[in-house]
Amino acid sequence: MPGAVPSSLGTTGSFENTPIFDETGKKPSDVDVQKSLFHKGELSFGVVLGFCTGYLIKKVGKLFALAVGAGFIFLQYMSFKGFITVHWDRLEGGYKRQLNVDENGQVTHKDVRTKWNSLVGILTHNIQFKSTFLVGLYTGIRYG
């Protein structure tokens, strides 16, 4: 019977000439195999979502930096004029409590990396296209 799987391997010990059939009984072509291994829609969807998220993170980060800088200038000006007294040690304590993950009293590169990994974990939770999303995220942050 042509195309049937032999009951024994014979003398060569391989299935080299044995055709592979799909569930419909047809031999899949090379194009069908490539389609199933490479999903262009999923790749582009992940990159687009990642880029948009990275772009948003960069723009919101810039707005946050602008607000913190303007707030600092405002507080310093008001303090300079004698209207208020700023307790910078209390503000620094709140900053350290939020970012000091390993609780060693200092905000280090390791602490920032831990917070970043936490954010990436949240953004990539329960999605199948994590690698393409992360490529898009990096591109959005870098070039956005």
mmCIF file of N, CA and C in Angstrom:
data_model
loop_
_atom_site.group_PDB
_atom_site.id
_atom_site.type_symbol
_atom_site.label_atom_id
_atom_site.label_comp_id
_atom_site.label_asym_id
_atom_site.label_seq_id
_atom_site.Cartn_x
_atom_site.Cartn_y
_atom_site.Cartn_z
ATOM 1 N N MET A 1 0.854 -1.174 0.000
ATOM 2 C CA MET A 1 0.000 0.000 0.000
ATOM 3 C C MET A 1 0.898 1.234 0.000
ATOM 4 N N PRO A 2 0.789 2.129 -0.981
ATOM 5 C CA PRO A 2 1.661 3.304 -1.053
ATOM 6 C C PRO A 2 1.354 4.293 0.065
ATOM 7 N N GLY A 3 2.434 4.831 0.658
ATOM 8 C CA GLY A 3 2.280 5.832 1.708
ATOM 9 C C GLY A 3 2.020 5.260 3.076
ATOM 10 N N ALA A 4 1.910 3.969 3.206
ATOM 11 C CA ALA A 4 1.636 3.368 4.510
ATOM 12 C C ALA A 4 2.921 3.257 5.307
ATOM 13 N N VAL A 5 2.797 3.322 6.610
ATOM 14 C CA VAL A 5 3.946 3.188 7.491
ATOM 15 C C VAL A 5 4.292 1.717 7.576
ATOM 16 N N PRO A 6 5.556 1.340 7.330
ATOM 17 C CA PRO A 6 5.915 -0.076 7.373
ATOM 18 C C PRO A 6 5.812 -0.621 8.784
ATOM 19 N N SER A 7 5.496 -1.917 8.870
ATOM 20 C CA SER A 7 5.351 -2.533 10.181
ATOM 21 C C SER A 7 6.696 -2.782 10.834
ATOM 22 N N SER A 8 7.737 -2.893 10.051
ATOM 23 C CA SER A 8 9.084 -3.046 10.615
ATOM 24 C C SER A 8 10.010 -2.059 9.935
ATOM 25 N N LEU A 9 11.120 -1.799 10.568
ATOM 26 C CA LEU A 9 12.055 -0.832 10.026
ATOM 27 C C LEU A 9 12.920 -1.418 8.923
ATOM 28 N N GLY A 10 12.899 -2.676 8.745
ATOM 29 C CA GLY A 10 13.693 -3.295 7.701
ATOM 30 C C GLY A 10 15.163 -3.288 8.065
ATOM 31 N N THR A 11 16.019 -3.312 7.074
ATOM 32 C CA THR A 11 17.457 -3.407 7.319
ATOM 33 C C THR A 11 18.106 -2.061 7.569
ATOM 34 N N THR A 12 17.526 -0.981 7.074
ATOM 35 C CA THR A 12 18.174 0.325 7.231
ATOM 36 C C THR A 12 17.912 0.930 8.597
ATOM 37 N N GLY A 13 16.798 0.640 9.215
ATOM 38 C CA GLY A 13 16.503 1.147 10.551
ATOM 39 C C GLY A 13 16.070 2.605 10.560
ATOM 40 N N SER A 14 15.494 3.113 9.473
ATOM 41 C CA SER A 14 15.045 4.502 9.474
ATOM 42 C C SER A 14 13.717 4.627 8.737
ATOM 43 N N PHE A 15 13.067 5.740 8.951
ATOM 44 C CA PHE A 15 11.817 6.051 8.266
ATOM 45 C C PHE A 15 12.074 7.117 7.213
ATOM 46 N N GLU A 16 13.234 7.125 6.632
ATOM 47 C CA GLU A 16 13.664 8.175 5.725
ATOM 48 C C GLU A 16 12.700 8.391 4.566
ATOM 49 N N ASN A 17 12.213 7.333 3.953
ATOM 50 C CA ASN A 17 11.345 7.458 2.790
ATOM 51 C C ASN A 17 9.867 7.360 3.131
ATOM 52 N N THR A 18 9.529 7.336 4.409
ATOM 53 C CA THR A 18 8.147 7.205 4.820
ATOM 54 C C THR A 18 7.491 8.575 4.827
ATOM 55 N N PRO A 19 6.418 8.775 4.051
ATOM 56 C CA PRO A 19 5.764 10.082 4.037
ATOM 57 C C PRO A 19 5.007 10.346 5.340
ATOM 58 N N ILE A 20 4.862 11.620 5.675
ATOM 59 C CA ILE A 20 4.142 12.035 6.869
ATOM 60 C C ILE A 20 2.787 12.583 6.423
ATOM 61 N N PHE A 21 1.734 12.139 7.070
ATOM 62 C CA PHE A 21 0.385 12.562 6.703
ATOM 63 C C PHE A 21 -0.219 13.398 7.810
ATOM 64 N N ASP A 22 -1.083 14.346 7.445
ATOM 65 C CA ASP A 22 -1.819 15.095 8.451
ATOM 66 C C ASP A 22 -3.112 14.368 8.772
ATOM 67 N N GLU A 23 -3.983 14.983 9.571
ATOM 68 C CA GLU A 23 -5.197 14.314 10.011
ATOM 69 C C GLU A 23 -6.208 14.080 8.889
ATOM 70 N N THR A 24 -6.094 14.774 7.764
ATOM 71 C CA THR A 24 -7.013 14.562 6.646
ATOM 72 C C THR A 24 -6.519 13.474 5.708
ATOM 73 N N GLY A 25 -5.322 12.937 5.967
ATOM 74 C CA GLY A 25 -4.776 11.892 5.117
ATOM 75 C C GLY A 25 -3.918 12.430 3.998
ATOM 76 N N LYS A 26 -3.721 13.743 3.949
ATOM 77 C CA LYS A 26 -2.906 14.363 2.908
ATOM 78 C C LYS A 26 -1.530 14.693 3.464
ATOM 79 N N LYS A 27 -0.557 14.670 2.597
ATOM 80 C CA LYS A 27 0.795 15.039 2.985
ATOM 81 C C LYS A 27 0.893 16.572 2.974
ATOM 82 N N PRO A 28 1.281 17.183 4.091
ATOM 83 C CA PRO A 28 1.355 18.645 4.109
ATOM 84 C C PRO A 28 2.509 19.146 3.249
ATOM 85 N N SER A 29 2.268 20.232 2.565
ATOM 86 C CA SER A 29 3.324 20.817 1.742
ATOM 87 C C SER A 29 4.255 21.638 2.618
ATOM 88 N N ASP A 30 5.370 22.037 2.059
ATOM 89 C CA ASP A 30 6.339 22.854 2.798
ATOM 90 C C ASP A 30 5.739 24.198 3.193
ATOM 91 N N VAL A 31 4.867 24.755 2.370
ATOM 92 C CA VAL A 31 4.230 26.033 2.670
ATOM 93 C C VAL A 31 3.337 25.910 3.902
ATOM 94 N N ASP A 32 2.587 24.802 4.018
ATOM 95 C CA ASP A 32 1.718 24.598 5.173
ATOM 96 C C ASP A 32 2.529 24.493 6.455
ATOM 97 N N VAL A 33 3.659 23.806 6.387
ATOM 98 C CA VAL A 33 4.507 23.653 7.563
ATOM 99 C C VAL A 33 5.066 25.007 7.985
ATOM 100 N N GLN A 34 5.505 25.828 7.021
ATOM 101 C CA GLN A 34 6.035 27.152 7.353
ATOM 102 C C GLN A 34 4.948 28.040 7.957
ATOM 103 N N LYS A 35 3.732 27.948 7.454
ATOM 104 C CA LYS A 35 2.646 28.747 8.004
ATOM 105 C C LYS A 35 2.399 28.416 9.473
ATOM 106 N N SER A 36 2.433 27.157 9.798
ATOM 107 C CA SER A 36 2.127 26.771 11.166
ATOM 108 C C SER A 36 3.251 27.135 12.134
ATOM 109 N N LEU A 37 4.470 27.313 11.646
ATOM 110 C CA LEU A 37 5.591 27.649 12.518
ATOM 111 C C LEU A 37 5.790 29.155 12.673
ATOM 112 N N PHE A 38 5.287 29.937 11.762
ATOM 113 C CA PHE A 38 5.571 31.371 11.745
ATOM 114 C C PHE A 38 4.262 32.141 11.639
ATOM 115 N N HIS A 39 3.845 32.801 12.696
ATOM 116 C CA HIS A 39 2.573 33.523 12.725
ATOM 117 C C HIS A 39 2.847 35.024 12.631
ATOM 118 N N LYS A 40 2.748 35.561 11.420
ATOM 119 C CA LYS A 40 3.042 36.975 11.193
ATOM 120 C C LYS A 40 2.098 37.885 11.965
ATOM 121 N N GLY A 41 0.843 37.524 12.039
ATOM 122 C CA GLY A 41 -0.132 38.349 12.746
ATOM 123 C C GLY A 41 0.186 38.464 14.221
ATOM 124 N N GLU A 42 0.578 37.356 14.823
ATOM 125 C CA GLU A 42 0.910 37.363 16.241
ATOM 126 C C GLU A 42 2.187 38.168 16.507
ATOM 127 N N LEU A 43 3.155 38.050 15.596
ATOM 128 C CA LEU A 43 4.399 38.803 15.747
ATOM 129 C C LEU A 43 4.148 40.301 15.645
ATOM 130 N N SER A 44 3.406 40.711 14.618
ATOM 131 C CA SER A 44 3.167 42.136 14.448
ATOM 132 C C SER A 44 2.274 42.686 15.556
ATOM 133 N N PHE A 45 1.323 41.903 16.032
ATOM 134 C CA PHE A 45 0.448 42.342 17.112
ATOM 135 C C PHE A 45 1.258 42.591 18.385
ATOM 136 N N GLY A 46 2.170 41.679 18.704
ATOM 137 C CA GLY A 46 3.016 41.827 19.890
ATOM 138 C C GLY A 46 3.924 43.039 19.786
ATOM 139 N N VAL A 47 4.519 43.248 18.623
ATOM 140 C CA VAL A 47 5.422 44.389 18.435
ATOM 141 C C VAL A 47 4.644 45.694 18.522
ATOM 142 N N VAL A 48 3.478 45.752 17.902
ATOM 143 C CA VAL A 48 2.673 46.988 17.927
ATOM 144 C C VAL A 48 2.220 47.299 19.354
ATOM 145 N N LEU A 49 1.721 46.286 20.069
ATOM 146 C CA LEU A 49 1.303 46.522 21.454
ATOM 147 C C LEU A 49 2.492 46.947 22.319
ATOM 148 N N GLY A 50 3.615 46.288 22.139
ATOM 149 C CA GLY A 50 4.811 46.633 22.901
ATOM 150 C C GLY A 50 5.284 48.040 22.600
ATOM 151 N N PHE A 51 5.301 48.417 21.312
ATOM 152 C CA PHE A 51 5.733 49.763 20.943
ATOM 153 C C PHE A 51 4.815 50.815 21.552
ATOM 154 N N CYS A 52 3.512 50.604 21.457
ATOM 155 C CA CYS A 52 2.560 51.574 22.015
ATOM 156 C C CYS A 52 2.723 51.688 23.532
ATOM 157 N N THR A 53 2.932 50.570 24.203
ATOM 158 C CA THR A 53 3.130 50.594 25.651
ATOM 159 C C THR A 53 4.426 51.303 26.006
ATOM 160 N N GLY A 54 5.500 51.002 25.278
ATOM 161 C CA GLY A 54 6.779 51.668 25.513
ATOM 162 C C GLY A 54 6.701 53.158 25.259
ATOM 163 N N TYR A 55 6.006 53.541 24.201
ATOM 164 C CA TYR A 55 5.816 54.955 23.880
ATOM 165 C C TYR A 55 5.079 55.660 25.021
ATOM 166 N N LEU A 56 4.019 55.012 25.526
ATOM 167 C CA LEU A 56 3.249 55.587 26.628
ATOM 168 C C LEU A 56 4.106 55.713 27.885
ATOM 169 N N ILE A 57 4.869 54.670 28.197
ATOM 170 C CA ILE A 57 5.735 54.714 29.382
ATOM 171 C C ILE A 57 6.731 55.860 29.279
ATOM 172 N N LYS A 58 7.308 56.052 28.101
ATOM 173 C CA LYS A 58 8.290 57.130 27.930
ATOM 174 C C LYS A 58 7.626 58.502 28.092
ATOM 175 N N LYS A 59 6.470 58.686 27.476
ATOM 176 C CA LYS A 59 5.799 59.991 27.557
ATOM 177 C C LYS A 59 5.302 60.276 28.970
ATOM 178 N N VAL A 60 4.732 59.269 29.638
ATOM 179 C CA VAL A 60 4.268 59.455 31.015
ATOM 180 C C VAL A 60 5.457 59.704 31.932
ATOM 181 N N GLY A 61 6.563 59.006 31.672
ATOM 182 C CA GLY A 61 7.789 59.235 32.450
ATOM 183 C C GLY A 61 8.295 60.655 32.309
ATOM 184 N N LYS A 62 8.227 61.187 31.097
ATOM 185 C CA LYS A 62 8.647 62.581 30.881
ATOM 186 C C LYS A 62 7.719 63.553 31.610
ATOM 187 N N LEU A 63 6.409 63.278 31.561
ATOM 188 C CA LEU A 63 5.469 64.136 32.283
ATOM 189 C C LEU A 63 5.698 64.054 33.789
ATOM 190 N N PHE A 64 5.990 62.857 34.282
ATOM 191 C CA PHE A 64 6.273 62.673 35.704
ATOM 192 C C PHE A 64 7.536 63.444 36.098
ATOM 193 N N ALA A 65 8.570 63.338 35.275
ATOM 194 C CA ALA A 65 9.811 64.074 35.552
ATOM 195 C C ALA A 65 9.566 65.579 35.514
ATOM 196 N N LEU A 66 8.747 66.035 34.597
ATOM 197 C CA LEU A 66 8.405 67.459 34.514
ATOM 198 C C LEU A 66 7.668 67.904 35.774
ATOM 199 N N ALA A 67 6.716 67.086 36.228
ATOM 200 C CA ALA A 67 5.953 67.431 37.429
ATOM 201 C C ALA A 67 6.844 67.440 38.667
ATOM 202 N N VAL A 68 7.737 66.456 38.790
ATOM 203 C CA VAL A 68 8.635 66.418 39.943
ATOM 204 C C VAL A 68 9.588 67.612 39.913
ATOM 205 N N GLY A 69 10.140 67.922 38.754
ATOM 206 C CA GLY A 69 11.037 69.068 38.629
ATOM 207 C C GLY A 69 10.331 70.384 38.939
ATOM 208 N N ALA A 70 9.124 70.568 38.400
ATOM 209 C CA ALA A 70 8.368 71.800 38.662
ATOM 210 C C ALA A 70 7.982 71.886 40.134
ATOM 211 N N GLY A 71 7.610 70.755 40.723
ATOM 212 C CA GLY A 71 7.278 70.735 42.151
ATOM 213 C C GLY A 71 8.473 71.091 43.015
ATOM 214 N N PHE A 72 9.643 70.568 42.648
ATOM 215 C CA PHE A 72 10.859 70.884 43.397
ATOM 216 C C PHE A 72 11.181 72.377 43.311
ATOM 217 N N ILE A 73 11.106 72.934 42.121
ATOM 218 C CA ILE A 73 11.376 74.370 41.953
ATOM 219 C C ILE A 73 10.385 75.202 42.758
ATOM 220 N N PHE A 74 9.115 74.812 42.714
ATOM 221 C CA PHE A 74 8.087 75.532 43.458
ATOM 222 C C PHE A 74 8.346 75.462 44.966
ATOM 223 N N LEU A 75 8.639 74.260 45.475
ATOM 224 C CA LEU A 75 8.914 74.109 46.910
ATOM 225 C C LEU A 75 10.157 74.888 47.331
ATOM 226 N N GLN A 76 11.184 74.852 46.522
ATOM 227 C CA GLN A 76 12.403 75.589 46.853
ATOM 228 C C GLN A 76 12.152 77.104 46.839
ATOM 229 N N TYR A 77 11.386 77.567 45.880
ATOM 230 C CA TYR A 77 11.081 78.991 45.810
ATOM 231 C C TYR A 77 10.276 79.429 47.038
ATOM 232 N N MET A 78 9.243 78.620 47.379
ATOM 233 C CA MET A 78 8.414 78.957 48.545
ATOM 234 C C MET A 78 9.245 78.900 49.837
ATOM 235 N N SER A 79 10.156 77.966 49.924
ATOM 236 C CA SER A 79 11.036 77.857 51.089
ATOM 237 C C SER A 79 11.998 79.040 51.143
ATOM 238 N N PHE A 80 12.524 79.422 50.013
ATOM 239 C CA PHE A 80 13.449 80.546 49.929
ATOM 240 C C PHE A 80 12.777 81.848 50.373
ATOM 241 N N LYS A 81 11.533 82.027 50.004
ATOM 242 C CA LYS A 81 10.781 83.228 50.377
ATOM 243 C C LYS A 81 10.290 83.186 51.820
ATOM 244 N N GLY A 82 10.402 82.027 52.474
ATOM 245 C CA GLY A 82 10.022 81.923 53.874
ATOM 246 C C GLY A 82 8.562 81.564 54.112
ATOM 247 N N PHE A 83 7.843 81.181 53.077
ATOM 248 C CA PHE A 83 6.436 80.828 53.241
ATOM 249 C C PHE A 83 6.255 79.435 53.844
ATOM 250 N N ILE A 84 7.163 78.508 53.522
ATOM 251 C CA ILE A 84 7.042 77.133 54.001
ATOM 252 C C ILE A 84 8.401 76.616 54.468
ATOM 253 N N THR A 85 8.351 75.543 55.218
ATOM 254 C CA THR A 85 9.562 74.812 55.589
ATOM 255 C C THR A 85 9.411 73.395 55.044
ATOM 256 N N VAL A 86 10.376 72.968 54.252
ATOM 257 C CA VAL A 86 10.316 71.649 53.624
ATOM 258 C C VAL A 86 11.185 70.695 54.436
ATOM 259 N N HIS A 87 10.609 69.569 54.826
ATOM 260 C CA HIS A 87 11.343 68.533 55.548
ATOM 261 C C HIS A 87 11.812 67.491 54.520
ATOM 262 N N TRP A 88 12.977 67.739 53.933
ATOM 263 C CA TRP A 88 13.485 66.876 52.874
ATOM 264 C C TRP A 88 13.790 65.470 53.383
ATOM 265 N N ASP A 89 14.143 65.340 54.653
ATOM 266 C CA ASP A 89 14.421 64.009 55.204
ATOM 267 C C ASP A 89 13.173 63.128 55.189
ATOM 268 N N ARG A 90 12.000 63.707 55.426
ATOM 269 C CA ARG A 90 10.758 62.932 55.366
ATOM 270 C C ARG A 90 10.439 62.516 53.932
ATOM 271 N N LEU A 91 10.642 63.431 52.987
ATOM 272 C CA LEU A 91 10.404 63.097 51.583
ATOM 273 C C LEU A 91 11.363 61.995 51.119
ATOM 274 N N GLU A 92 12.609 62.090 51.553
ATOM 275 C CA GLU A 92 13.588 61.072 51.176
ATOM 276 C C GLU A 92 13.232 59.719 51.803
ATOM 277 N N GLY A 93 12.708 59.728 53.017
ATOM 278 C CA GLY A 93 12.292 58.488 53.667
ATOM 279 C C GLY A 93 11.178 57.791 52.908
ATOM 280 N N GLY A 94 10.208 58.552 52.425
ATOM 281 C CA GLY A 94 9.126 57.977 51.622
ATOM 282 C C GLY A 94 9.638 57.402 50.311
ATOM 283 N N TYR A 95 10.573 58.099 49.697
ATOM 284 C CA TYR A 95 11.197 57.630 48.454
ATOM 285 C C TYR A 95 11.918 56.307 48.690
ATOM 286 N N LYS A 96 12.673 56.237 49.765
ATOM 287 C CA LYS A 96 13.424 55.009 50.068
ATOM 288 C C LYS A 96 12.493 53.855 50.414
ATOM 289 N N ARG A 97 11.418 54.132 51.129
ATOM 290 C CA ARG A 97 10.475 53.063 51.473
ATOM 291 C C ARG A 97 9.845 52.457 50.219
ATOM 292 N N GLN A 98 9.557 53.284 49.226
ATOM 293 C CA GLN A 98 8.922 52.791 48.007
ATOM 294 C C GLN A 98 9.881 52.026 47.102
ATOM 295 N N LEU A 99 11.123 52.497 46.988
ATOM 296 C CA LEU A 99 12.044 51.898 46.028
ATOM 297 C C LEU A 99 13.059 50.936 46.622
ATOM 298 N N ASN A 100 13.295 50.978 47.912
ATOM 299 C CA ASN A 100 14.314 50.130 48.524
ATOM 300 C C ASN A 100 13.745 48.732 48.758
ATOM 301 N N VAL A 101 13.904 47.854 47.763
ATOM 302 C CA VAL A 101 13.319 46.523 47.814
ATOM 303 C C VAL A 101 14.062 45.620 48.789
ATOM 304 N N ASP A 102 15.387 45.660 48.768
ATOM 305 C CA ASP A 102 16.161 44.754 49.624
ATOM 306 C C ASP A 102 16.379 45.305 51.032
ATOM 307 N N GLU A 103 15.820 46.470 51.315
ATOM 308 C CA GLU A 103 15.810 47.084 52.650
ATOM 309 C C GLU A 103 17.202 47.200 53.282
ATOM 310 N N ASN A 104 18.172 47.627 52.467
ATOM 311 C CA ASN A 104 19.513 47.847 52.993
ATOM 312 C C ASN A 104 19.785 49.323 53.288
ATOM 313 N N GLY A 105 18.781 50.161 53.149
ATOM 314 C CA GLY A 105 18.926 51.573 53.447
ATOM 315 C C GLY A 105 19.343 52.422 52.264
ATOM 316 N N GLN A 106 19.608 51.799 51.129
ATOM 317 C CA GLN A 106 20.020 52.530 49.936
ATOM 318 C C GLN A 106 19.221 52.042 48.729
ATOM 319 N N VAL A 107 18.928 52.966 47.827
ATOM 320 C CA VAL A 107 18.291 52.592 46.575
ATOM 321 C C VAL A 107 19.408 52.327 45.575
ATOM 322 N N THR A 108 19.557 51.066 45.192
ATOM 323 C CA THR A 108 20.644 50.667 44.308
ATOM 324 C C THR A 108 20.104 50.247 42.948
ATOM 325 N N HIS A 109 21.025 49.939 42.052
ATOM 326 C CA HIS A 109 20.667 49.460 40.720
ATOM 327 C C HIS A 109 19.831 48.180 40.824
ATOM 328 N N LYS A 110 20.156 47.349 41.782
ATOM 329 C CA LYS A 110 19.418 46.094 41.980
ATOM 330 C C LYS A 110 17.957 46.377 42.353
ATOM 331 N N ASP A 111 17.719 47.388 43.175
ATOM 332 C CA ASP A 111 16.355 47.751 43.562
ATOM 333 C C ASP A 111 15.553 48.230 42.351
ATOM 334 N N VAL A 112 16.169 49.068 41.532
ATOM 335 C CA VAL A 112 15.491 49.595 40.346
ATOM 336 C C VAL A 112 15.207 48.457 39.369
ATOM 337 N N ARG A 113 16.173 47.548 39.198
ATOM 338 C CA ARG A 113 15.976 46.406 38.305
ATOM 339 C C ARG A 113 14.828 45.517 38.800
ATOM 340 N N THR A 114 14.732 45.325 40.098
ATOM 341 C CA THR A 114 13.651 44.524 40.663
ATOM 342 C C THR A 114 12.294 45.166 40.376
ATOM 343 N N LYS A 115 12.189 46.480 40.545
ATOM 344 C CA LYS A 115 10.940 47.187 40.233
ATOM 345 C C LYS A 115 10.617 47.093 38.742
ATOM 346 N N TRP A 116 11.652 47.219 37.886
ATOM 347 C CA TRP A 116 11.443 47.122 36.438
ATOM 348 C C TRP A 116 10.952 45.725 36.070
ATOM 349 N N ASN A 117 11.577 44.688 36.630
ATOM 350 C CA ASN A 117 11.155 43.320 36.356
ATOM 351 C C ASN A 117 9.720 43.075 36.820
ATOM 352 N N SER A 118 9.341 43.704 37.906
ATOM 353 C CA SER A 118 7.967 43.599 38.390
ATOM 354 C C SER A 118 6.993 44.224 37.382
ATOM 355 N N LEU A 119 7.349 45.396 36.852
ATOM 356 C CA LEU A 119 6.508 46.061 35.854
ATOM 357 C C LEU A 119 6.394 45.212 34.591
ATOM 358 N N VAL A 120 7.514 44.673 34.113
ATOM 359 C CA VAL A 120 7.487 43.834 32.915
ATOM 360 C C VAL A 120 6.658 42.576 33.169
ATOM 361 N N GLY A 121 6.752 42.014 34.363
ATOM 362 C CA GLY A 121 5.942 40.855 34.709
ATOM 363 C C GLY A 121 4.463 41.160 34.654
ATOM 364 N N ILE A 122 4.084 42.340 35.105
ATOM 365 C CA ILE A 122 2.678 42.752 35.047
ATOM 366 C C ILE A 122 2.241 42.939 33.592
ATOM 367 N N LEU A 123 3.090 43.589 32.791
ATOM 368 C CA LEU A 123 2.723 43.878 31.401
ATOM 369 C C LEU A 123 2.656 42.622 30.536
ATOM 370 N N THR A 124 3.461 41.612 30.847
ATOM 371 C CA THR A 124 3.487 40.406 30.018
ATOM 372 C C THR A 124 2.716 39.244 30.635
ATOM 373 N N HIS A 125 1.960 39.498 31.662
ATOM 374 C CA HIS A 125 1.181 38.435 32.303
ATOM 375 C C HIS A 125 0.127 37.895 31.348
ATOM 376 N N ASN A 126 0.102 36.595 31.184
ATOM 377 C CA ASN A 126 -0.938 35.887 30.449
ATOM 378 C C ASN A 126 -1.020 36.265 28.968
ATOM 379 N N ILE A 127 0.112 36.606 28.331
ATOM 380 C CA ILE A 127 0.123 36.806 26.884
ATOM 381 C C ILE A 127 1.119 35.833 26.278
ATOM 382 N N GLN A 128 0.830 35.384 25.067
ATOM 383 C CA GLN A 128 1.652 34.366 24.415
ATOM 384 C C GLN A 128 2.818 34.963 23.639
ATOM 385 N N PHE A 129 2.784 36.239 23.351
ATOM 386 C CA PHE A 129 3.781 36.868 22.488
ATOM 387 C C PHE A 129 4.715 37.758 23.297
ATOM 388 N N LYS A 130 5.254 37.233 24.388
ATOM 389 C CA LYS A 130 6.086 38.023 25.298
ATOM 390 C C LYS A 130 7.338 38.550 24.635
ATOM 391 N N SER A 131 8.019 37.731 23.860
ATOM 392 C CA SER A 131 9.289 38.169 23.274
ATOM 393 C C SER A 131 9.068 39.292 22.273
ATOM 394 N N THR A 132 8.066 39.190 21.415
ATOM 395 C CA THR A 132 7.826 40.264 20.458
ATOM 396 C C THR A 132 7.289 41.503 21.165
ATOM 397 N N PHE A 133 6.516 41.313 22.218
ATOM 398 C CA PHE A 133 6.036 42.447 22.998
ATOM 399 C C PHE A 133 7.219 43.201 23.602
ATOM 400 N N LEU A 134 8.181 42.469 24.153
ATOM 401 C CA LEU A 134 9.339 43.111 24.784
ATOM 402 C C LEU A 134 10.208 43.830 23.762
ATOM 403 N N VAL A 135 10.313 43.290 22.544
ATOM 404 C CA VAL A 135 11.046 43.988 21.482
ATOM 405 C C VAL A 135 10.342 45.305 21.166
ATOM 406 N N GLY A 136 9.041 45.251 21.036
ATOM 407 C CA GLY A 136 8.270 46.470 20.772
ATOM 408 C C GLY A 136 8.340 47.451 21.938
ATOM 409 N N LEU A 137 8.314 46.931 23.172
ATOM 410 C CA LEU A 137 8.409 47.785 24.355
ATOM 411 C C LEU A 137 9.731 48.538 24.377
ATOM 412 N N TYR A 138 10.814 47.812 24.126
ATOM 413 C CA TYR A 138 12.140 48.452 24.084
ATOM 414 C C TYR A 138 12.188 49.501 22.986
ATOM 415 N N THR A 139 11.651 49.163 21.808
ATOM 416 C CA THR A 139 11.670 50.103 20.681
ATOM 417 C C THR A 139 10.833 51.347 21.010
ATOM 418 N N GLY A 140 9.689 51.170 21.630
ATOM 419 C CA GLY A 140 8.853 52.302 21.993
ATOM 420 C C GLY A 140 9.505 53.207 23.012
ATOM 421 N N ILE A 141 10.184 52.624 23.990
ATOM 422 C CA ILE A 141 10.875 53.434 24.994
ATOM 423 C C ILE A 141 12.078 54.121 24.368
ATOM 424 N N ARG A 142 12.778 53.422 23.512
ATOM 425 C CA ARG A 142 14.002 53.958 22.912
ATOM 426 C C ARG A 142 13.713 55.064 21.904
ATOM 427 N N TYR A 143 12.791 54.824 21.006
ATOM 428 C CA TYR A 143 12.558 55.743 19.884
ATOM 429 C C TYR A 143 11.258 56.532 19.975
ATOM 430 N N GLY A 144 10.463 56.294 21.002
ATOM 431 C CA GLY A 144 9.150 56.956 21.113
ATOM 432 C C GLY A 144 9.208 58.391 21.516
#
